[in-house]
mmCIF file of C-alpha atoms in Angstrom:
data_model
loop_
_atom_site.group_PDB
_atom_site.id
_atom_site.type_symbol
_atom_site.label_atom_id
_atom_site.label_comp_id
_atom_site.label_asym_id
_atom_site.label_seq_id
_atom_site.Cartn_x
_atom_site.Cartn_y
_atom_site.Cartn_z
ATOM 1 C CA MET A 25 -21.951 41.386 9.095
ATOM 2 C CA VAL A 26 -20.387 39.350 11.937
ATOM 3 C CA MET A 27 -20.523 40.856 15.207
ATOM 4 C CA MET A 28 -17.052 41.257 16.788
ATOM 5 C CA THR A 29 -16.211 39.268 19.873
ATOM 6 C CA VAL A 30 -14.108 40.207 22.726
ATOM 7 C CA ASP A 31 -13.890 37.208 25.074
ATOM 8 C CA LEU A 32 -12.831 38.376 28.485
ATOM 9 C CA ARG A 33 -14.255 35.803 30.596
ATOM 10 C CA SER A 34 -11.137 34.218 31.449
ATOM 11 C CA ASP A 35 -7.761 33.288 29.892
ATOM 12 C CA THR A 36 -8.939 29.641 29.580
ATOM 13 C CA VAL A 37 -10.923 30.566 26.552
ATOM 14 C CA THR A 38 -7.966 30.798 24.223
ATOM 15 C CA LYS A 39 -8.177 28.452 21.345
ATOM 16 C CA PRO A 40 -5.207 26.408 19.822
ATOM 17 C CA THR A 41 -3.056 28.250 17.516
ATOM 18 C CA GLU A 42 -1.959 26.915 14.218
ATOM 19 C CA ALA A 43 1.403 25.806 15.478
ATOM 20 C CA MET A 44 -0.141 23.927 18.307
ATOM 21 C CA ARG A 45 -2.817 22.101 16.080
ATOM 22 C CA THR A 46 -0.040 21.023 13.719
ATOM 23 C CA ALA A 47 2.152 19.801 16.620
ATOM 24 C CA MET A 48 -0.896 17.862 17.926
ATOM 25 C CA ALA A 49 -1.315 16.189 14.490
ATOM 26 C CA LYS A 50 2.174 15.156 14.183
ATOM 27 C CA ALA A 51 2.766 14.074 18.181
ATOM 28 C CA GLU A 52 4.602 10.817 18.583
ATOM 29 C CA VAL A 53 2.589 9.020 21.245
ATOM 30 C CA ASP A 54 2.312 5.916 23.026
ATOM 31 C CA ASP A 55 0.347 4.712 26.058
ATOM 32 C CA ASP A 56 1.220 7.026 29.123
ATOM 33 C CA VAL A 57 -0.545 4.733 31.563
ATOM 34 C CA LEU A 58 1.916 2.447 30.644
ATOM 35 C CA GLY A 59 4.682 5.074 30.917
ATOM 36 C CA HIS A 60 6.026 5.103 27.196
ATOM 37 C CA ASP A 61 4.541 8.410 25.872
ATOM 38 C CA PRO A 62 7.585 10.387 24.328
ATOM 39 C CA THR A 63 5.848 13.563 24.136
ATOM 40 C CA ALA A 64 4.390 13.595 27.514
ATOM 41 C CA PHE A 65 8.268 13.172 28.856
ATOM 42 C CA ARG A 66 9.269 15.582 26.921
ATOM 43 C CA LEU A 67 6.805 17.950 28.239
ATOM 44 C CA GLU A 68 7.411 16.698 31.933
ATOM 45 C CA ALA A 69 11.149 17.167 31.823
ATOM 46 C CA GLU A 70 10.949 20.626 30.114
ATOM 47 C CA MET A 71 8.518 21.884 32.805
ATOM 48 C CA ALA A 72 11.039 19.952 35.596
ATOM 49 C CA ARG A 73 14.051 21.919 34.195
ATOM 50 C CA ILE A 74 12.208 25.493 34.226
ATOM 51 C CA MET A 75 10.649 24.828 37.602
ATOM 52 C CA GLY A 76 14.054 23.659 39.110
ATOM 53 C CA LYS A 77 12.815 20.495 40.344
ATOM 54 C CA GLU A 78 13.549 16.952 40.112
ATOM 55 C CA ALA A 79 10.363 15.614 38.037
ATOM 56 C CA ALA A 80 6.921 16.428 36.715
ATOM 57 C CA LEU A 81 3.630 14.993 35.857
ATOM 58 C CA PHE A 82 1.062 15.690 33.186
ATOM 59 C CA VAL A 83 -2.396 15.713 34.992
ATOM 60 C CA PRO A 84 -5.988 16.843 33.331
ATOM 61 C CA SER A 85 -6.793 19.787 35.378
ATOM 62 C CA GLY A 86 -5.141 22.301 37.930
ATOM 63 C CA THR A 87 -8.019 21.016 40.213
ATOM 64 C CA MET A 88 -6.626 17.575 39.896
ATOM 65 C CA GLY A 89 -3.260 18.772 40.275
ATOM 66 C CA ASN A 90 -3.944 20.613 43.555
ATOM 67 C CA LEU A 91 -5.879 17.663 44.972
ATOM 68 C CA ILE A 92 -3.094 15.162 44.126
ATOM 69 C CA SER A 93 -0.547 17.547 45.591
ATOM 70 C CA VAL A 94 -2.428 18.178 48.969
ATOM 71 C CA LEU A 95 -3.182 14.343 49.302
ATOM 72 C CA VAL A 96 0.612 13.290 48.655
ATOM 73 C CA HIS A 97 1.542 15.837 51.525
ATOM 74 C CA CYS A 98 -1.222 14.628 53.806
ATOM 75 C CA GLU A 99 -1.485 10.879 53.278
ATOM 76 C CA ILE A 100 -2.997 10.071 56.674
ATOM 77 C CA ARG A 101 -6.735 11.459 56.747
ATOM 78 C CA GLY A 102 -7.525 14.003 59.500
ATOM 79 C CA SER A 103 -4.542 16.166 58.533
ATOM 80 C CA GLU A 104 -4.769 19.781 57.943
ATOM 81 C CA VAL A 105 -3.849 22.129 55.620
ATOM 82 C CA ILE A 106 -3.377 25.909 56.184
ATOM 83 C CA LEU A 107 -4.311 27.875 53.386
ATOM 84 C CA GLY A 108 -6.413 31.387 52.389
ATOM 85 C CA ASP A 109 -9.726 31.994 52.526
ATOM 86 C CA ASN A 110 -9.724 33.503 49.566
ATOM 87 C CA SER A 111 -7.701 30.927 47.569
ATOM 88 C CA HIS A 112 -8.605 28.673 44.588
ATOM 89 C CA ILE A 113 -8.500 25.718 46.499
ATOM 90 C CA HIS A 114 -10.651 26.574 49.123
ATOM 91 C CA ILE A 115 -13.452 28.446 46.843
ATOM 92 C CA TYR A 116 -13.259 26.832 43.322
ATOM 93 C CA GLU A 117 -12.193 23.310 43.755
ATOM 94 C CA ASN A 118 -15.445 21.555 45.139
ATOM 95 C CA GLY A 119 -14.133 20.525 48.586
ATOM 96 C CA GLY A 120 -12.244 17.882 46.938
ATOM 97 C CA ILE A 121 -9.494 17.789 49.695
ATOM 98 C CA SER A 122 -12.104 17.334 52.495
ATOM 99 C CA THR A 123 -14.614 15.129 50.643
ATOM 100 C CA ILE A 124 -11.994 13.170 48.708
ATOM 101 C CA GLY A 125 -9.007 13.420 50.844
ATOM 102 C CA GLY A 126 -10.358 13.667 54.185
ATOM 103 C CA VAL A 127 -8.061 16.551 54.757
ATOM 104 C CA HIS A 128 -9.064 19.121 57.115
ATOM 105 C CA PRO A 129 -8.647 22.921 55.977
ATOM 106 C CA LYS A 130 -7.404 25.484 58.115
ATOM 107 C CA THR A 131 -8.353 28.814 56.536
ATOM 108 C CA LEU A 132 -6.741 32.241 56.988
ATOM 109 C CA LYS A 133 -7.192 35.678 55.592
ATOM 110 C CA ASN A 134 -5.816 36.486 52.475
ATOM 111 C CA ASN A 135 -4.332 40.250 52.446
ATOM 112 C CA GLU A 136 -5.374 42.061 49.714
ATOM 113 C CA ASP A 137 -2.151 41.428 47.777
ATOM 114 C CA GLY A 138 -2.904 37.578 48.078
ATOM 115 C CA THR A 139 -0.212 37.089 50.852
ATOM 116 C CA ILE A 140 -1.341 35.588 54.289
ATOM 117 C CA ASP A 141 0.322 36.995 57.490
ATOM 118 C CA ILE A 142 3.247 35.142 58.336
ATOM 119 C CA ASP A 143 2.538 35.530 62.213
ATOM 120 C CA SER A 144 -0.944 33.911 61.470
ATOM 121 C CA ILE A 145 0.229 30.980 59.598
ATOM 122 C CA GLU A 146 2.649 30.274 62.483
ATOM 123 C CA ALA A 147 0.120 30.851 64.984
ATOM 124 C CA ALA A 148 -2.193 28.527 63.137
ATOM 125 C CA ILE A 149 0.254 25.143 63.555
ATOM 126 C CA ARG A 150 -1.222 22.760 65.578
ATOM 127 C CA ASP A 151 0.814 21.654 68.705
ATOM 128 C CA PRO A 152 1.760 18.041 67.599
ATOM 129 C CA ASN A 153 1.766 17.017 71.283
ATOM 130 C CA LEU A 154 -2.127 17.660 71.325
ATOM 131 C CA ASP A 155 -2.740 15.592 68.271
ATOM 132 C CA LEU A 156 -5.624 13.773 70.278
ATOM 133 C CA LEU A 157 -7.441 16.379 70.343
ATOM 134 C CA PHE A 158 -6.801 18.726 66.822
ATOM 135 C CA PRO A 159 -5.828 17.699 63.422
ATOM 136 C CA THR A 160 -2.417 17.362 62.436
ATOM 137 C CA THR A 161 -1.015 20.324 60.540
ATOM 138 C CA ARG A 162 1.197 19.057 57.499
ATOM 139 C CA LEU A 163 0.898 21.491 54.836
ATOM 140 C CA ILE A 164 0.902 25.097 53.879
ATOM 141 C CA CYS A 165 -0.675 26.420 50.560
ATOM 142 C CA LEU A 166 0.024 29.457 48.525
ATOM 143 C CA GLU A 167 -1.452 30.892 45.762
ATOM 144 C CA ASN A 168 0.682 32.756 43.113
ATOM 145 C CA SER A 169 -0.474 34.537 41.096
ATOM 146 C CA HIS A 170 -3.593 35.110 43.336
ATOM 147 C CA ALA A 171 -6.766 35.015 41.113
ATOM 148 C CA ASN A 172 -9.323 36.378 43.372
ATOM 149 C CA CYS A 173 -7.106 39.066 44.703
ATOM 150 C CA GLY A 174 -6.965 40.269 41.356
ATOM 151 C CA GLY A 175 -3.956 38.634 40.049
ATOM 152 C CA ARG A 176 -1.473 39.899 42.509
ATOM 153 C CA CYS A 177 1.833 38.409 42.589
ATOM 154 C CA LEU A 178 3.836 36.675 45.772
ATOM 155 C CA SER A 179 7.260 37.892 45.874
ATOM 156 C CA VAL A 180 10.357 35.735 45.901
ATOM 157 C CA ASP A 181 11.181 37.154 49.511
ATOM 158 C CA TYR A 182 7.722 36.276 51.017
ATOM 159 C CA THR A 183 7.625 32.708 49.470
ATOM 160 C CA GLU A 184 11.164 31.807 51.194
ATOM 161 C CA ARG A 185 9.978 33.017 54.255
ATOM 162 C CA VAL A 186 6.855 30.817 54.356
ATOM 163 C CA GLY A 187 8.897 27.962 53.282
ATOM 164 C CA GLU A 188 11.526 28.490 56.077
ATOM 165 C CA LEU A 189 8.431 28.431 58.439
ATOM 166 C CA ALA A 190 7.426 25.122 56.955
ATOM 167 C CA LYS A 191 10.575 23.777 57.571
ATOM 168 C CA LYS A 192 10.940 24.867 60.990
ATOM 169 C CA HIS A 193 7.840 22.818 62.005
ATOM 170 C CA GLY A 194 8.473 19.864 59.477
ATOM 171 C CA LEU A 195 5.729 20.764 57.229
ATOM 172 C CA LYS A 196 5.556 21.053 53.579
ATOM 173 C CA LEU A 197 4.435 23.964 50.946
ATOM 174 C CA HIS A 198 2.381 23.685 48.053
ATOM 175 C CA ILE A 199 2.053 26.561 45.491
ATOM 176 C CA ASP A 200 -1.108 26.857 43.523
ATOM 177 C CA GLY A 201 0.849 28.256 40.520
ATOM 178 C CA ALA A 202 -1.753 28.290 38.099
ATOM 179 C CA ARG A 203 -0.409 31.425 36.590
ATOM 180 C CA ILE A 204 3.047 31.331 38.007
ATOM 181 C CA PHE A 205 4.391 32.319 34.721
ATOM 182 C CA ASN A 206 2.346 35.553 34.790
ATOM 183 C CA ALA A 207 3.446 36.339 38.270
ATOM 184 C CA ALA A 208 7.221 35.832 37.227
ATOM 185 C CA THR A 209 6.808 38.034 34.068
ATOM 186 C CA ALA A 210 4.950 40.667 36.106
ATOM 187 C CA LEU A 211 7.850 40.621 39.294
ATOM 188 C CA GLY A 212 10.754 40.330 36.574
ATOM 189 C CA VAL A 213 12.237 37.220 37.979
ATOM 190 C CA PRO A 214 13.093 33.736 36.673
ATOM 191 C CA VAL A 215 10.235 31.341 37.641
ATOM 192 C CA HIS A 216 11.946 28.829 39.176
ATOM 193 C CA ARG A 217 12.800 31.484 41.930
ATOM 194 C CA LEU A 218 9.353 31.746 43.018
ATOM 195 C CA VAL A 219 8.880 27.942 43.542
ATOM 196 C CA GLU A 220 12.467 27.320 44.946
ATOM 197 C CA ALA A 221 11.073 27.203 48.582
ATOM 198 C CA ALA A 222 8.127 24.783 47.613
ATOM 199 C CA ASP A 223 7.553 21.114 47.936
ATOM 200 C CA SER A 224 5.185 20.913 45.086
ATOM 201 C CA VAL A 225 3.840 23.265 42.346
ATOM 202 C CA SER A 226 0.827 23.220 40.102
ATOM 203 C CA ILE A 227 1.201 25.008 36.978
ATOM 204 C CA CYS A 228 -2.099 25.518 34.525
ATOM 205 C CA LEU A 229 -1.078 24.986 30.848
ATOM 206 C CA SER A 230 -4.918 26.208 29.667
ATOM 207 C CA LYS A 231 -4.898 29.725 31.624
ATOM 208 C CA GLY A 232 -2.027 32.212 30.535
ATOM 209 C CA LEU A 233 0.114 29.862 28.709
ATOM 210 C CA GLY A 234 -2.947 29.264 26.167
ATOM 211 C CA ALA A 235 -2.825 25.659 25.679
ATOM 212 C CA PRO A 236 -6.200 23.772 25.377
ATOM 213 C CA VAL A 237 -5.861 21.502 28.059
ATOM 214 C CA GLY A 238 -4.036 20.359 31.370
ATOM 215 C CA SER A 239 -1.819 21.228 34.078
ATOM 216 C CA VAL A 240 1.613 19.906 35.290
ATOM 217 C CA ILE A 241 2.614 19.304 38.835
ATOM 218 C CA VAL A 242 6.375 19.364 39.866
ATOM 219 C CA GLY A 243 8.330 18.028 42.883
ATOM 220 C CA SER A 244 10.750 15.616 43.894
ATOM 221 C CA ARG A 245 10.737 12.090 42.345
ATOM 222 C CA SER A 246 9.298 10.610 45.324
ATOM 223 C CA PHE A 247 6.729 12.910 45.485
ATOM 224 C CA ILE A 248 5.783 12.582 41.574
ATOM 225 C CA THR A 249 6.104 8.618 42.243
ATOM 226 C CA ARG A 250 3.179 9.100 44.657
ATOM 227 C CA ALA A 251 1.432 11.832 42.579
ATOM 228 C CA ARG A 252 1.494 9.171 39.654
ATOM 229 C CA ALA A 253 -0.299 6.642 41.606
ATOM 230 C CA LEU A 254 -2.991 8.938 42.705
ATOM 231 C CA ARG A 255 -3.633 10.470 39.167
ATOM 232 C CA LYS A 256 -4.499 6.752 38.050
ATOM 233 C CA THR A 257 -7.030 6.341 41.306
ATOM 234 C CA LEU A 258 -8.677 9.707 40.440
ATOM 235 C CA GLY A 259 -8.990 8.877 37.013
ATOM 236 C CA GLY A 260 -6.680 11.051 35.406
ATOM 237 C CA GLY A 261 -4.469 8.137 33.849
ATOM 238 C CA MET A 262 -4.764 8.849 29.908
ATOM 239 C CA ARG A 263 -3.464 7.186 26.995
ATOM 240 C CA GLN A 264 -2.053 8.677 24.024
ATOM 241 C CA VAL A 265 -2.055 12.197 26.049
ATOM 242 C CA GLY A 266 1.443 13.206 23.856
ATOM 243 C CA VAL A 267 -1.519 14.693 21.478
ATOM 244 C CA LEU A 268 -2.247 17.236 24.337
ATOM 245 C CA CYS A 269 1.290 17.654 25.521
ATOM 246 C CA ALA A 270 2.602 18.885 22.182
ATOM 247 C CA ALA A 271 0.402 21.631 22.116
ATOM 248 C CA ALA A 272 1.548 22.469 26.008
ATOM 249 C CA LEU A 273 5.483 22.556 24.499
ATOM 250 C CA ILE A 274 4.067 24.978 21.882
ATOM 251 C CA ALA A 275 2.824 27.498 24.583
ATOM 252 C CA LEU A 276 6.021 27.020 26.505
ATOM 253 C CA GLN A 277 8.019 27.951 23.540
ATOM 254 C CA GLU A 278 5.595 30.776 21.966
ATOM 255 C CA ASN A 279 3.062 32.003 24.806
ATOM 256 C CA VAL A 280 5.273 32.680 27.803
ATOM 257 C CA ALA A 281 6.861 35.644 25.851
ATOM 258 C CA LYS A 282 3.587 37.109 25.200
ATOM 259 C CA LEU A 283 2.410 37.555 29.075
ATOM 260 C CA GLU A 284 4.134 40.959 29.085
ATOM 261 C CA GLY A 285 1.997 42.098 26.566
ATOM 262 C CA ASP A 286 -1.226 40.828 28.271
ATOM 263 C CA HIS A 287 -0.341 42.731 31.318
ATOM 264 C CA MET A 288 0.173 46.131 29.560
ATOM 265 C CA LYS A 289 -3.222 45.424 27.777
ATOM 266 C CA ALA A 290 -4.867 44.757 31.086
ATOM 267 C CA LYS A 291 -3.213 48.325 32.510
ATOM 268 C CA THR A 292 -4.488 49.969 29.225
ATOM 269 C CA LEU A 293 -7.845 48.381 30.104
ATOM 270 C CA ALA A 294 -7.781 48.981 33.845
ATOM 271 C CA ASN A 295 -6.851 52.769 33.220
ATOM 272 C CA GLY A 296 -9.475 53.223 30.701
ATOM 273 C CA LEU A 297 -12.232 51.881 32.795
ATOM 274 C CA ASN A 298 -11.374 53.903 35.856
ATOM 275 C CA GLU A 299 -11.815 57.073 33.739
ATOM 276 C CA ILE A 300 -15.151 55.934 33.045
ATOM 277 C CA LYS A 301 -17.901 57.819 35.642
ATOM 278 C CA GLY A 302 -19.450 55.022 37.888
ATOM 279 C CA LEU A 303 -16.587 52.559 37.442
ATOM 280 C CA ILE A 304 -14.046 52.012 40.308
ATOM 281 C CA VAL A 305 -10.448 50.210 39.231
ATOM 282 C CA ASP A 306 -7.797 50.023 42.151
ATOM 283 C CA ILE A 307 -4.740 50.577 39.391
ATOM 284 C CA THR A 308 -2.299 49.670 41.604
ATOM 285 C CA SER A 309 -3.401 46.064 42.257
ATOM 286 C CA VAL A 310 -3.388 45.460 38.414
ATOM 287 C CA GLU A 311 -0.022 43.465 38.501
ATOM 288 C CA THR A 312 -1.065 40.943 35.634
ATOM 289 C CA ASN A 313 -3.573 40.050 33.296
ATOM 290 C CA ILE A 314 -7.004 40.265 35.467
ATOM 291 C CA VAL A 315 -8.750 43.639 36.158
ATOM 292 C CA TYR A 316 -11.250 43.663 38.755
ATOM 293 C CA VAL A 317 -13.938 46.520 38.391
ATOM 294 C CA GLU A 318 -16.212 47.841 41.551
ATOM 295 C CA ILE A 319 -19.443 49.737 40.730
ATOM 296 C CA GLU A 320 -19.439 53.181 42.597
ATOM 297 C CA ASP A 321 -22.226 53.833 45.047
ATOM 298 C CA GLY A 322 -25.238 55.492 43.774
ATOM 299 C CA SER A 323 -24.310 54.914 39.904
ATOM 300 C CA ASN A 324 -27.511 53.178 39.113
ATOM 301 C CA ILE A 325 -25.336 50.721 37.606
ATOM 302 C CA ILE A 326 -26.067 46.816 38.188
ATOM 303 C CA ALA A 327 -22.978 44.948 37.276
ATOM 304 C CA LYS A 328 -25.074 41.586 36.152
ATOM 305 C CA LYS A 329 -27.367 43.977 33.662
ATOM 306 C CA LEU A 330 -24.320 45.679 32.397
ATOM 307 C CA CYS A 331 -22.665 42.563 31.655
ATOM 308 C CA LYS A 332 -25.952 40.999 29.700
ATOM 309 C CA ASN A 333 -26.101 44.562 27.850
ATOM 310 C CA LEU A 334 -22.602 44.207 26.636
ATOM 311 C CA GLU A 335 -23.260 40.674 25.275
ATOM 312 C CA LYS A 336 -24.959 42.147 22.594
ATOM 313 C CA HIS A 337 -21.953 43.947 21.679
ATOM 314 C CA GLY A 338 -19.943 40.592 21.725
ATOM 315 C CA ILE A 339 -18.079 41.814 24.946
ATOM 316 C CA LEU A 340 -17.873 38.893 27.414
ATOM 317 C CA PHE A 341 -16.934 38.632 30.638
ATOM 318 C CA PHE A 342 -18.436 37.725 34.352
ATOM 319 C CA ALA A 343 -20.081 39.764 37.071
ATOM 320 C CA GLU A 344 -20.827 39.083 40.627
ATOM 321 C CA GLY A 345 -22.442 41.437 43.144
ATOM 322 C CA SER A 346 -20.819 44.730 42.698
ATOM 323 C CA ARG A 347 -17.872 43.406 41.099
ATOM 324 C CA MET A 348 -16.950 42.611 37.326
ATOM 325 C CA ARG A 349 -13.915 40.507 36.331
ATOM 326 C CA LEU A 350 -12.067 40.837 32.828
ATOM 327 C CA VAL A 351 -9.123 38.832 32.024
ATOM 328 C CA LEU A 352 -6.677 39.187 29.458
ATOM 329 C CA HIS A 353 -4.969 36.856 27.086
ATOM 330 C CA HIS A 354 -2.717 36.613 23.846
ATOM 331 C CA GLN A 355 -5.859 36.338 21.579
ATOM 332 C CA ILE A 356 -6.893 39.871 22.923
ATOM 333 C CA SER A 357 -5.675 42.594 20.634
ATOM 334 C CA ALA A 358 -4.992 46.189 21.342
ATOM 335 C CA GLY A 359 -7.834 47.024 18.907
ATOM 336 C CA ASP A 360 -9.952 44.595 21.135
ATOM 337 C CA VAL A 361 -9.276 46.643 24.336
ATOM 338 C CA GLN A 362 -10.273 49.950 22.763
ATOM 339 C CA TYR A 363 -13.515 48.382 21.320
ATOM 340 C CA THR A 364 -14.389 46.897 24.707
ATOM 341 C CA LEU A 365 -13.771 50.601 26.486
ATOM 342 C CA SER A 366 -15.769 52.159 23.693
ATOM 343 C CA CYS A 367 -18.741 49.822 24.112
ATOM 344 C CA ILE A 368 -18.475 49.842 28.028
ATOM 345 C CA LYS A 369 -18.353 53.337 28.276
ATOM 346 C CA GLN A 370 -21.335 54.119 25.893
ATOM 347 C CA ALA A 371 -23.425 51.484 27.716
ATOM 348 C CA VAL A 372 -22.469 53.180 31.406
ATOM 349 C CA THR A 373 -23.409 56.529 29.838
ATOM 350 C CA GLY A 374 -26.741 55.194 28.858
ATOM 351 C CA VAL A 375 -27.517 53.747 32.194
ATOM 352 C CA GLN A 376 -26.615 57.297 33.602
ATOM 353 C CA GLU A 377 -28.684 59.358 31.261
ATOM 354 C CA GLU A 378 -31.608 57.388 31.946
ATOM 355 C CA ASN A 379 -31.419 57.643 35.629
ATOM 356 C CA GLY A 380 -30.467 61.343 35.396
ATOM 357 C CA ASN A 381 -26.981 60.966 36.542
#
């Protein structure tokens, strides 16, 4: 008997669909480094159109997309970027903006909803007349949806206010939009409205959209021209990249419409987990496809031990400290959600009975 597997570690674990595999096999390709791959052209033109920007560039990963974007905006070493202390760029991207780009990160507190107080952003902008003493502020970075804050969404109004602040001080605005389509779906707004105020955006293809590889960065034509040169410098120039771009085009055509269902499954999972004694989920914070679960004090549940125990039942997710993270995607069914809830409830009940709770 084959054990059921429900992989909730991330939305990056999806497998290419048959339509993607067929498109990849039949993709029209050429050398993208030489600027001739027709399928890459199609993807980049489509993403630029969707995002309301002049141009776009396919890159191997979101980390590279963010790094290139920051370095284009902060060409002078010793520049400073203002970003959230809980942001993906700051925590999970190996410090690339500083180690490779010589860009100084000025971190500000992320609120629970993923925003940064606008007054705090303005207060953090350096006085250009004191650049002999301080790094020069050149860029503000936001993240939407905000992964570490539970997939929370930044509104059009908030993003526009930050954009206005950036322009007021002659700064650029970059959005890490790894899951920007999730945010647009949850907020019920066209995705281009969420990035209208931004000078650049990085969009992941292999998270909620379910493509196997890659990200796309968008911005002005001059921004993308400089980004293309940096991509080559960082080793991101690939040859017949249309094979990968073909799968991404299918993802845009077929999987954006599935995001609402992913969000609904996340809410079902969150509600079910919150009913299990010893587990706490802030239901109001579950806006997209990410569910964070806290362990109740005194419950005798150890998150990592619970995570390991559930692997035996084919339930895969991550645990850190007293918090667990479960991420929904289009290859998780409603039945998978119910199976997960049943297994977690059984495991938690077993722990509590063992400890006499």
